PDB file of C-alpha atoms in Angstrom:
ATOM      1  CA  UNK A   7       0.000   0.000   0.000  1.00  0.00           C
ATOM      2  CA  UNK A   8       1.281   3.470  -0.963  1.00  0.00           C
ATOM      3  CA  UNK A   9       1.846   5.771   2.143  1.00  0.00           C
ATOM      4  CA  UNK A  10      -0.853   7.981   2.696  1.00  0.00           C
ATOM      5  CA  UNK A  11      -0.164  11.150   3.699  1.00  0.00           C
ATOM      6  CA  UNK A  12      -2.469  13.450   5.430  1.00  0.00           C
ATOM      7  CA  UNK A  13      -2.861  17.491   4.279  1.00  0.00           C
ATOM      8  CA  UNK A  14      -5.280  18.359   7.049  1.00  0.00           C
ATOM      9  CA  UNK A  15      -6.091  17.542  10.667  1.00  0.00           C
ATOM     10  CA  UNK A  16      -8.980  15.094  10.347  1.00  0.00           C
ATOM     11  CA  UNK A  17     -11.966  16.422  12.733  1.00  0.00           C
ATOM     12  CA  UNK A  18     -15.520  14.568  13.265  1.00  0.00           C
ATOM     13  CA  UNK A  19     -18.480  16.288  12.167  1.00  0.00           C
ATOM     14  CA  UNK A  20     -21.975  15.416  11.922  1.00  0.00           C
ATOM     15  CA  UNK A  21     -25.270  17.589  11.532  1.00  0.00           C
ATOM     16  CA  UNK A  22     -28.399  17.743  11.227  1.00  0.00           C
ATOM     17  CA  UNK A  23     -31.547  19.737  11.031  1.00  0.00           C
ATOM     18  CA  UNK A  24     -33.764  19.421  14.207  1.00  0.00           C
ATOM     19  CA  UNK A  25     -37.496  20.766  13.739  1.00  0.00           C
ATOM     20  CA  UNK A  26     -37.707  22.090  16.717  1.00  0.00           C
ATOM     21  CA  UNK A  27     -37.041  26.001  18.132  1.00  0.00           C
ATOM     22  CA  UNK A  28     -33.565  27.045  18.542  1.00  0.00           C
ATOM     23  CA  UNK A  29     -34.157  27.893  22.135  1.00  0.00           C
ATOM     24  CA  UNK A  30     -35.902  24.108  22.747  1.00  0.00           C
ATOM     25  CA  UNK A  31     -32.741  22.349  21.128  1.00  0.00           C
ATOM     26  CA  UNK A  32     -29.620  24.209  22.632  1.00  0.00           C
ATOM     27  CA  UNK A  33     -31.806  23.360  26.077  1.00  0.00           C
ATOM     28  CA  UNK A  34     -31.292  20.201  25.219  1.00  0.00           C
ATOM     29  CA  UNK A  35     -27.771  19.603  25.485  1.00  0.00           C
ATOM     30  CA  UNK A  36     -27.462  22.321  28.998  1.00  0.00           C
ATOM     31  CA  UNK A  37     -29.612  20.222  30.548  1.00  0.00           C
ATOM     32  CA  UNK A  38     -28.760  16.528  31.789  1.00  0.00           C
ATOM     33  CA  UNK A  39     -32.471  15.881  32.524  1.00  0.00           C
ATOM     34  CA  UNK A  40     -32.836  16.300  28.783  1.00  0.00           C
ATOM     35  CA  UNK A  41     -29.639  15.039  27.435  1.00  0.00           C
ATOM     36  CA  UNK A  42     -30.187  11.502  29.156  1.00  0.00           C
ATOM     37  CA  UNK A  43     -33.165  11.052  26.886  1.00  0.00           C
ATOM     38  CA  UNK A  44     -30.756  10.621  23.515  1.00  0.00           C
ATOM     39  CA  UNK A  45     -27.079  10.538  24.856  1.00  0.00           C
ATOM     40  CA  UNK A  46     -25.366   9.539  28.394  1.00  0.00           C
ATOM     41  CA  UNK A  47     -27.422   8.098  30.845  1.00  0.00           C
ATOM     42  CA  UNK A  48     -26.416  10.904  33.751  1.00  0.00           C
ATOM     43  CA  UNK A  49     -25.147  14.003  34.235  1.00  0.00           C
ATOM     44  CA  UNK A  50     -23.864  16.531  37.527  1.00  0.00           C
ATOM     45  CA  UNK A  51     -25.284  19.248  36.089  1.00  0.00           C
ATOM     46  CA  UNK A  52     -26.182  21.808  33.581  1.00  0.00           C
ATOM     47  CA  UNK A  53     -23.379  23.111  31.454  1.00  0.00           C
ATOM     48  CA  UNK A  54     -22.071  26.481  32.145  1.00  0.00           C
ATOM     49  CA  UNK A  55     -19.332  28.053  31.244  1.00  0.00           C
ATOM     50  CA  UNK A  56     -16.360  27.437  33.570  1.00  0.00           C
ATOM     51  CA  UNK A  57     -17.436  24.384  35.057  1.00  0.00           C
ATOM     52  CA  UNK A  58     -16.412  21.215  35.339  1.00  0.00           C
ATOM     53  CA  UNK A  59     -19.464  18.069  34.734  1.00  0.00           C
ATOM     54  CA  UNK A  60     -19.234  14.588  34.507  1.00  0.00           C
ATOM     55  CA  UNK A  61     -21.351  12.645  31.967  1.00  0.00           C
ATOM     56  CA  UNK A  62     -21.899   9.243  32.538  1.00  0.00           C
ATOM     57  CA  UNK A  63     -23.144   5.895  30.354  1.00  0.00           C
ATOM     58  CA  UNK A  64     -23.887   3.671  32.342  1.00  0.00           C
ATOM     59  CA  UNK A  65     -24.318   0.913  30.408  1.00  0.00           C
ATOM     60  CA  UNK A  66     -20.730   0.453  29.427  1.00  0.00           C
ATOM     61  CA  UNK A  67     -19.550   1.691  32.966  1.00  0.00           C
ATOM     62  CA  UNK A  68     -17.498   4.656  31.353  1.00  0.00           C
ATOM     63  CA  UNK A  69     -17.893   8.697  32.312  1.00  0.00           C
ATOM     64  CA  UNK A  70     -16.579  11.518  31.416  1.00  0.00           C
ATOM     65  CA  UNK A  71     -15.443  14.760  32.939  1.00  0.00           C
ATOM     66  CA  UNK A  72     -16.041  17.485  30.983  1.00  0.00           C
ATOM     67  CA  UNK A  73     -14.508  21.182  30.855  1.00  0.00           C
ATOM     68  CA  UNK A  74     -17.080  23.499  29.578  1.00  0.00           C
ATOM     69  CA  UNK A  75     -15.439  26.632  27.898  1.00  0.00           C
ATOM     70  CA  UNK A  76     -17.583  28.729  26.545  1.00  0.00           C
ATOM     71  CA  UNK A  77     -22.073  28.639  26.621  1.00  0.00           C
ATOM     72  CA  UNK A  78     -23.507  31.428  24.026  1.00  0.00           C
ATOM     73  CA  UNK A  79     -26.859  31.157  24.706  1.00  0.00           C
ATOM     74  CA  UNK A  80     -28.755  28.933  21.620  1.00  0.00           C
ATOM     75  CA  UNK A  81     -25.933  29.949  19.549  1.00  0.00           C
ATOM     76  CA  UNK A  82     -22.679  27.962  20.404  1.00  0.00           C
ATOM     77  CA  UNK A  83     -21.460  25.175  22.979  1.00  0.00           C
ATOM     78  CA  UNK A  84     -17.601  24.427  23.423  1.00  0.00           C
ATOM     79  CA  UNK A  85     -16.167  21.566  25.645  1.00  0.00           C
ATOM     80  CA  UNK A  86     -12.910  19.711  26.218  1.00  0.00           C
ATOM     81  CA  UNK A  87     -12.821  16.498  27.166  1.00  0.00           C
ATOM     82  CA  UNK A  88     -10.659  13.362  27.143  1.00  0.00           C
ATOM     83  CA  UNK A  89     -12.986  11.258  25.154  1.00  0.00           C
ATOM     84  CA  UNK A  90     -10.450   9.360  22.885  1.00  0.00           C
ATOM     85  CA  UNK A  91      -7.456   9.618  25.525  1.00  0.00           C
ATOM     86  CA  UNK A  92      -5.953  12.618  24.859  1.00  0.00           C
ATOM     87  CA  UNK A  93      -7.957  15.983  25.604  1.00  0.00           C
ATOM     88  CA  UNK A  94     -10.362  17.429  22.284  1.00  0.00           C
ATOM     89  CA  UNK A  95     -12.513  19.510  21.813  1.00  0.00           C
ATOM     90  CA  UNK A  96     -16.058  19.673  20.722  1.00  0.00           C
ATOM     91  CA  UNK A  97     -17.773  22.700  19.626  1.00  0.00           C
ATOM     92  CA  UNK A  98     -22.099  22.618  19.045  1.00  0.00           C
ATOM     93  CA  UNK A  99     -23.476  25.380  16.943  1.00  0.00           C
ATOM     94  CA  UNK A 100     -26.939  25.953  17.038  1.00  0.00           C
ATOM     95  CA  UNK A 101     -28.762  28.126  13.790  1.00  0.00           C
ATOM     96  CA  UNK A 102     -32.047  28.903  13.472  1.00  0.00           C
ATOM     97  CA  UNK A 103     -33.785  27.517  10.133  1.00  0.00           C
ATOM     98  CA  UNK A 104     -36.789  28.108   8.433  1.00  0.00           C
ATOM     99  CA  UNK A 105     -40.152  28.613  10.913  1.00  0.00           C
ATOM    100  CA  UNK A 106     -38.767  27.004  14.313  1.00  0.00           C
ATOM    101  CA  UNK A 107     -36.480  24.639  13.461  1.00  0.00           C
ATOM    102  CA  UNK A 108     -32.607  24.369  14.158  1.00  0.00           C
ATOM    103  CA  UNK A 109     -29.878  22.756  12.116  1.00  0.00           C
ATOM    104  CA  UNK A 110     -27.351  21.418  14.660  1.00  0.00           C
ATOM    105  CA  UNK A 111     -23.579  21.033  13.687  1.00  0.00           C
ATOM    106  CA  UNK A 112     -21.391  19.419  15.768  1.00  0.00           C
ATOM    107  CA  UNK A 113     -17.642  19.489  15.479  1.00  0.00           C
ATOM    108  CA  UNK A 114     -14.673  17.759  17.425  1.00  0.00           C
ATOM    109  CA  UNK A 115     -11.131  18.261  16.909  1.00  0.00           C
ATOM    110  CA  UNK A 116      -7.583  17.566  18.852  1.00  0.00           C
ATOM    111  CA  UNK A 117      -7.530  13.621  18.328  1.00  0.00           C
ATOM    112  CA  UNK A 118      -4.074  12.546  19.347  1.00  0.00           C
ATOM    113  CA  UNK A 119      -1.700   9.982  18.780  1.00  0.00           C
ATOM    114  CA  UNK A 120      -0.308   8.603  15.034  1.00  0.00           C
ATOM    115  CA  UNK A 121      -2.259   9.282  11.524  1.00  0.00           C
ATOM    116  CA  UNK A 122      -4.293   6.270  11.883  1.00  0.00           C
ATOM    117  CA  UNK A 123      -5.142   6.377  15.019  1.00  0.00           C
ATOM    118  CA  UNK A 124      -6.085  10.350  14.669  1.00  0.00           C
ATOM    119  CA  UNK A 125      -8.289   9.434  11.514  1.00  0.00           C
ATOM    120  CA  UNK A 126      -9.739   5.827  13.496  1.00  0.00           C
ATOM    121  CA  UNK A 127     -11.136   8.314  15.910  1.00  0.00           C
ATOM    122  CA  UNK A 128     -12.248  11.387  13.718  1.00  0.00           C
ATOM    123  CA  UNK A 129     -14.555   8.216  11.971  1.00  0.00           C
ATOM    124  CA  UNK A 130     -15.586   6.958  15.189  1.00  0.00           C
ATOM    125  CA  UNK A 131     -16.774  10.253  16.409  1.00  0.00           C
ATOM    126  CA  UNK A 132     -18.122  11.272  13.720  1.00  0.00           C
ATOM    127  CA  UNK A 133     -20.874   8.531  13.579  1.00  0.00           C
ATOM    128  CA  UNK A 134     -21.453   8.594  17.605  1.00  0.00           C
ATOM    129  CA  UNK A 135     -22.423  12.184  17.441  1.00  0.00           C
ATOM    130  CA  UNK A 136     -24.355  11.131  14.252  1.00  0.00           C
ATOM    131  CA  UNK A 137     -25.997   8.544  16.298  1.00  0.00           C
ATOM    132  CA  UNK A 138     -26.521  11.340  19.109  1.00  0.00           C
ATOM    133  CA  UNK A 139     -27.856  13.814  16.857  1.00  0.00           C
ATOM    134  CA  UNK A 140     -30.383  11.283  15.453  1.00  0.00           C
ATOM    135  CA  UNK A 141     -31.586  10.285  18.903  1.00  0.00           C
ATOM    136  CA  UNK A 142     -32.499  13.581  19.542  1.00  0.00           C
ATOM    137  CA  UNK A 143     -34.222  14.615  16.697  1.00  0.00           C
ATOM    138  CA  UNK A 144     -36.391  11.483  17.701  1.00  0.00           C
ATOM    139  CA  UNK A 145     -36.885  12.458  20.895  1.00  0.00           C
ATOM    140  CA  UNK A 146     -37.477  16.520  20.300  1.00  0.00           C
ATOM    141  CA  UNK A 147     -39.773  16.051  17.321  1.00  0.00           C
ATOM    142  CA  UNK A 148     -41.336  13.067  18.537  1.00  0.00           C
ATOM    143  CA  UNK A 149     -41.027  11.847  21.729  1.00  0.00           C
ATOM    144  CA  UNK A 150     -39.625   8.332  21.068  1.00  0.00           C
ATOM    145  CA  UNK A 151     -36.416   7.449  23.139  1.00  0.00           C
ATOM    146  CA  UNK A 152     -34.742   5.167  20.441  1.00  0.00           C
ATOM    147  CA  UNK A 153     -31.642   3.637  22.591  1.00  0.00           C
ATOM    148  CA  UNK A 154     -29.343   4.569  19.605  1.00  0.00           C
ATOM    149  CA  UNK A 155     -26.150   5.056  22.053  1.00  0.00           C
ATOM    150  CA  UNK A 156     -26.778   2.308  24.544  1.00  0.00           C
ATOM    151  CA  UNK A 157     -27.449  -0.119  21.786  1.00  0.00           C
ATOM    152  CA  UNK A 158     -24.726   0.271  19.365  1.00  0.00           C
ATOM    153  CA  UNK A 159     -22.351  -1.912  21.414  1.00  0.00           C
ATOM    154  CA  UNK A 160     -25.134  -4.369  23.222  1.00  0.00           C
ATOM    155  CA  UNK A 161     -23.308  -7.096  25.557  1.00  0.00           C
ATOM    156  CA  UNK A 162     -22.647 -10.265  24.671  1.00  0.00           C
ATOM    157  CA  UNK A 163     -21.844  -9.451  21.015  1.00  0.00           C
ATOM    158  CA  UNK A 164     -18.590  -9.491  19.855  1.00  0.00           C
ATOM    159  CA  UNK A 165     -17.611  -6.014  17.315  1.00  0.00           C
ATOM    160  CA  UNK A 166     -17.746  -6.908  14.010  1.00  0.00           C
TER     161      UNK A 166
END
């Protein structure tokens, strides 16, 4: 195989339009009461900027602390966490579409370690926070919890 070379930092991006007010969908991933409907099972508390939360999936017994930098209000969230060992970050922008809806793009960047291991987890985030992004427009437009995150890796199986 030749040697691939990379031009660009690979990031992870998914989005997706949410028909639901912008106000309705940024609430959705402040609050953990919310959030635990279509992503981790628990969360300390809202995010705010300068504080420190810890997100939690219980289902794989795995958490996450998580650094929230900066909160514009239905506009922008930006974290850093250590989600694929070394710290990245992962910025949500929130943009009003059409009559009361909201396209939601979600962006993470800073994976660590050598090219294929940067690019192995700029793919693998890119479809969890597809899978996230689908669960909520699920649960905001229609009120059906799907279990996208907890059952992507379900026990017992073996990854393929």
């Amino acid at each position: 195989m030749n040697k691939l070379q990379l031009t660009q930092e690979p990031v992870a991006k998914a989005e997706m339009l949410i028909r639901r007010p912008v106000e309705e969908v940024f609430q959705a991933f402040i609050d953990p009461k919310v959030t635990s409907k279509f992503w981790f099972t628990k969360g300390s508390g809202r995010l705010e900027a300068g504080k420190w939360v810890k997100w939690e999936w219980e289902m794989y017994n795995v958490s996450a602390q998580v650094n929230v930098k900066e909160v514009e209000e239905n506009r922008r969230i930006l974290i850093e966490w250590a989600g694929y060992g070394a710290p990245t970050t992962v910025e949500w922008v929130f943009t009003p579409y059409g009559n009361g809806a909201t396209f939601v793009s979600v962006t993470e960047r800073g994976f660590g370690g050598d090219g294929d291991a940067v690019v192995n987890s700029a793919l693998n985030s890119t479809g969890g926070f597809t899978w996230v992004l689908a669960g909520l427009k699920a649960w905001l437009e229609h009120g059906i919890k799907l279990n996208l995150v907890a059952d992507r890796y379900p026990k017992g199986l073996s990854e393929h």
